[in-house]
């Protein structure tokens, strides 16, 4: 009976050792995986130096107090995951704040652009109106100038017509006076 109990104890110890080994390997892989993902500065900030030395120099096969070390490793892994999650959340929050600020700048720029486009449209309409008015005034000035030239030509013609008979009369008077002087 003792032999059977010893055999059962040995089998149970082997199973416990196997389970502990598998669990330790899993934790070891987790720790190494997490440590590989971190930069050295992150590791130094999050853990005490002596704890890190224990992890790197730790012989997982010869553990006297497995529960204590497994608990420490679990806490370290949980702390590391918490720190990484916190860091990611802070980065996400920072990026969201930057996106919000950029969106506000874009909205402000769009509002300014819309206002400038409206002002440009109004200015273009005013320019078209002014060009039209200027063209009309220029046409009126040309028309008035042409009419004035026609009036001036008519007046000059009349003067010429009026002055020609006077000129003829003056010439005749001169000729008559000359003849008179010659006859004397």
CSV table of C-alpha atoms in Angstrom, one decimal:
chain,number,residue,atom,x,y,z
A,1,UNK,CA,0.0,0.0,0.0
A,2,UNK,CA,2.9,2.3,0.8
A,3,UNK,CA,4.4,1.5,-2.5
A,4,UNK,CA,1.2,2.4,-4.3
A,5,UNK,CA,0.9,5.6,-2.3
A,6,UNK,CA,4.6,6.4,-3.1
A,7,UNK,CA,3.9,5.7,-6.8
A,8,UNK,CA,0.8,7.9,-6.7
A,9,UNK,CA,2.8,10.7,-5.0
A,10,UNK,CA,5.6,10.4,-7.5
A,11,UNK,CA,3.1,10.5,-10.4
A,12,UNK,CA,1.4,13.5,-8.8
A,13,UNK,CA,4.8,15.2,-8.2
A,14,UNK,CA,5.7,14.6,-11.8
A,15,UNK,CA,2.5,16.0,-13.0
A,16,UNK,CA,2.9,19.1,-10.7
A,17,UNK,CA,6.5,19.5,-11.9
A,18,UNK,CA,5.3,19.2,-15.5
A,19,UNK,CA,2.6,21.7,-15.0
A,20,UNK,CA,4.9,24.1,-13.1
A,21,UNK,CA,7.5,23.7,-15.9
A,22,UNK,CA,4.9,24.5,-18.6
A,23,UNK,CA,3.6,27.4,-16.6
A,24,UNK,CA,7.2,28.7,-15.9
A,25,UNK,CA,8.0,28.3,-19.6
A,26,UNK,CA,4.9,30.2,-20.5
A,27,UNK,CA,5.7,33.0,-18.1
A,28,UNK,CA,9.4,33.0,-19.2
A,29,UNK,CA,8.2,33.4,-22.8
A,30,UNK,CA,5.8,36.1,-21.9
A,31,UNK,CA,8.5,38.0,-19.9
A,32,UNK,CA,11.0,37.7,-22.7
A,33,UNK,CA,8.5,38.7,-25.3
A,34,UNK,CA,7.4,41.8,-23.4
A,35,UNK,CA,11.0,42.7,-22.6
A,36,UNK,CA,11.9,42.5,-26.2
A,37,UNK,CA,9.1,44.8,-27.2
A,38,UNK,CA,10.3,47.5,-24.8
A,39,UNK,CA,13.2,49.9,-25.2
A,40,UNK,CA,15.9,49.8,-22.6
A,41,UNK,CA,14.8,53.2,-21.2
A,42,UNK,CA,11.2,51.9,-20.7
A,43,UNK,CA,12.5,48.8,-18.8
A,44,UNK,CA,14.7,50.9,-16.5
A,45,UNK,CA,11.9,53.2,-15.7
A,46,UNK,CA,9.3,50.6,-14.9
A,47,UNK,CA,11.3,48.1,-12.9
A,48,UNK,CA,13.8,48.2,-10.0
A,49,UNK,CA,17.3,47.3,-11.3
A,50,UNK,CA,17.7,44.3,-8.9
A,51,UNK,CA,14.4,42.9,-10.1
A,52,UNK,CA,15.5,43.1,-13.7
A,53,UNK,CA,18.8,41.4,-12.8
A,54,UNK,CA,16.8,38.6,-11.1
A,55,UNK,CA,14.7,38.2,-14.2
A,56,UNK,CA,17.6,38.0,-16.6
A,57,UNK,CA,19.8,35.9,-14.4
A,58,UNK,CA,16.9,33.8,-13.1
A,59,UNK,CA,17.2,30.0,-13.4
A,60,UNK,CA,13.6,29.0,-13.9
A,61,UNK,CA,14.4,25.3,-13.3
A,62,UNK,CA,15.8,25.7,-9.8
A,63,UNK,CA,13.2,27.7,-8.0
A,64,UNK,CA,12.7,27.1,-4.3
A,65,UNK,CA,9.8,29.4,-3.9
A,66,UNK,CA,8.0,29.1,-7.2
A,67,UNK,CA,4.8,30.8,-6.1
A,68,UNK,CA,6.6,33.9,-5.0
A,69,UNK,CA,8.6,34.3,-8.2
A,70,UNK,CA,5.6,33.4,-10.4
A,71,UNK,CA,3.6,36.0,-8.5
A,72,UNK,CA,6.4,38.6,-9.0
A,73,UNK,CA,6.6,37.8,-12.7
A,74,UNK,CA,2.8,38.0,-13.0
A,75,UNK,CA,2.8,41.3,-11.3
A,76,UNK,CA,5.6,42.5,-13.5
A,77,UNK,CA,3.9,41.4,-16.7
A,78,UNK,CA,0.6,42.9,-15.5
A,79,UNK,CA,2.4,46.2,-14.6
A,80,UNK,CA,4.2,46.2,-18.0
A,81,UNK,CA,0.9,45.6,-19.8
A,82,UNK,CA,-0.8,48.3,-17.8
A,83,UNK,CA,2.0,50.8,-18.5
A,84,UNK,CA,1.9,49.9,-22.2
A,85,UNK,CA,-1.9,50.3,-22.4
A,86,UNK,CA,-1.6,53.6,-20.5
A,87,UNK,CA,1.1,54.8,-22.9
A,88,UNK,CA,-1.0,53.8,-25.9
A,89,UNK,CA,-4.1,55.5,-24.4
A,90,UNK,CA,-2.1,58.6,-23.8
A,91,UNK,CA,-0.7,58.5,-27.4
A,92,UNK,CA,-4.2,58.0,-28.7
A,93,UNK,CA,-5.5,60.8,-26.6
A,94,UNK,CA,-2.7,63.1,-27.7
A,95,UNK,CA,-3.3,62.2,-31.4
A,96,UNK,CA,-7.0,62.8,-31.0
A,97,UNK,CA,-6.3,66.2,-29.5
A,98,UNK,CA,-4.0,67.0,-32.4
A,99,UNK,CA,-6.6,65.8,-34.9
A,100,UNK,CA,-9.2,68.0,-33.2
A,101,UNK,CA,-6.9,71.0,-33.3
A,102,UNK,CA,-6.1,70.3,-37.0
A,103,UNK,CA,-9.8,69.9,-37.8
A,104,UNK,CA,-10.5,73.2,-36.1
A,105,UNK,CA,-7.7,74.9,-38.2
A,106,UNK,CA,-9.1,73.3,-41.3
A,107,UNK,CA,-12.6,74.5,-40.5
A,108,UNK,CA,-11.3,78.0,-39.7
A,109,UNK,CA,-9.3,78.0,-43.0
A,110,UNK,CA,-12.4,76.8,-44.9
A,111,UNK,CA,-14.5,79.6,-43.3
A,112,UNK,CA,-11.9,82.2,-44.3
A,113,UNK,CA,-11.7,80.7,-47.8
A,114,UNK,CA,-15.5,80.9,-48.2
A,115,UNK,CA,-15.5,84.5,-47.0
A,116,UNK,CA,-12.7,85.4,-49.3
A,117,UNK,CA,-14.5,83.7,-52.2
A,118,UNK,CA,-17.6,85.7,-51.5
A,119,UNK,CA,-15.6,88.9,-51.3
A,120,UNK,CA,-13.9,88.0,-54.6
A,121,UNK,CA,-17.3,87.3,-56.2
A,122,UNK,CA,-18.6,90.7,-55.0
A,123,UNK,CA,-15.5,92.5,-56.2
A,124,UNK,CA,-15.7,90.8,-59.6
A,125,UNK,CA,-19.4,91.8,-59.9
A,126,UNK,CA,-18.4,95.4,-59.0
A,127,UNK,CA,-15.5,95.3,-61.5
A,128,UNK,CA,-17.9,94.1,-64.3
A,129,UNK,CA,-20.4,96.8,-63.4
A,130,UNK,CA,-17.6,99.5,-63.4
A,131,UNK,CA,-16.2,98.3,-66.7
A,132,UNK,CA,-19.7,98.4,-68.2
A,133,UNK,CA,-20.3,102.0,-66.8
A,134,UNK,CA,-16.9,103.1,-68.0
A,135,UNK,CA,-17.6,101.7,-71.5
A,136,UNK,CA,-20.9,103.5,-71.6
A,137,UNK,CA,-19.4,106.8,-70.5
A,138,UNK,CA,-16.6,106.4,-73.0
A,139,UNK,CA,-19.1,105.8,-75.7
A,140,UNK,CA,-21.1,108.9,-74.6
A,141,UNK,CA,-17.9,111.0,-74.6
A,142,UNK,CA,-17.1,109.8,-78.1
A,143,UNK,CA,-20.6,110.6,-79.3
A,144,UNK,CA,-20.5,114.0,-77.7
A,145,UNK,CA,-17.0,114.6,-79.2
A,146,UNK,CA,-18.2,113.6,-82.6
A,147,UNK,CA,-21.3,115.8,-82.3
A,148,UNK,CA,-19.2,118.7,-81.1
A,149,UNK,CA,-16.8,118.2,-84.1
A,150,UNK,CA,-19.8,118.3,-86.4
A,151,UNK,CA,-21.1,121.4,-84.7
A,152,UNK,CA,-17.7,123.0,-85.0
A,153,UNK,CA,-17.4,122.1,-88.7
A,154,UNK,CA,-20.9,123.6,-89.3
A,155,UNK,CA,-19.9,126.8,-87.6
A,156,UNK,CA,-16.6,127.0,-89.4
A,157,UNK,CA,-18.5,126.4,-92.7
A,158,UNK,CA,-20.9,129.1,-91.9
A,159,UNK,CA,-18.1,131.5,-91.0
A,160,UNK,CA,-16.4,130.7,-94.2
A,161,UNK,CA,-19.6,131.3,-96.1
A,162,UNK,CA,-20.2,134.5,-94.2
A,163,UNK,CA,-16.6,135.7,-94.5
A,164,UNK,CA,-16.2,135.0,-98.2
A,165,UNK,CA,-18.7,137.6,-99.3
A,166,UNK,CA,-17.2,140.1,-96.8
A,167,UNK,CA,-13.7,139.2,-98.2
A,168,UNK,CA,-14.9,139.8,-101.7
A,169,UNK,CA,-16.4,143.1,-100.8
A,170,UNK,CA,-13.1,144.1,-99.0
A,171,UNK,CA,-11.1,143.2,-102.1
A,172,UNK,CA,-13.4,145.2,-104.3
A,173,UNK,CA,-13.1,148.1,-102.0
A,174,UNK,CA,-9.3,147.8,-102.1
A,175,UNK,CA,-9.3,147.6,-105.8
A,176,UNK,CA,-11.6,150.6,-106.1
A,177,UNK,CA,-9.5,152.6,-103.6
A,178,UNK,CA,-6.4,151.7,-105.6
A,179,UNK,CA,-8.0,152.8,-108.8
A,180,UNK,CA,-9.1,156.0,-107.3
A,181,UNK,CA,-5.6,156.7,-106.1
A,182,UNK,CA,-4.2,156.0,-109.4
A,183,UNK,CA,-6.6,158.2,-111.1
A,184,UNK,CA,-5.7,161.1,-109.1
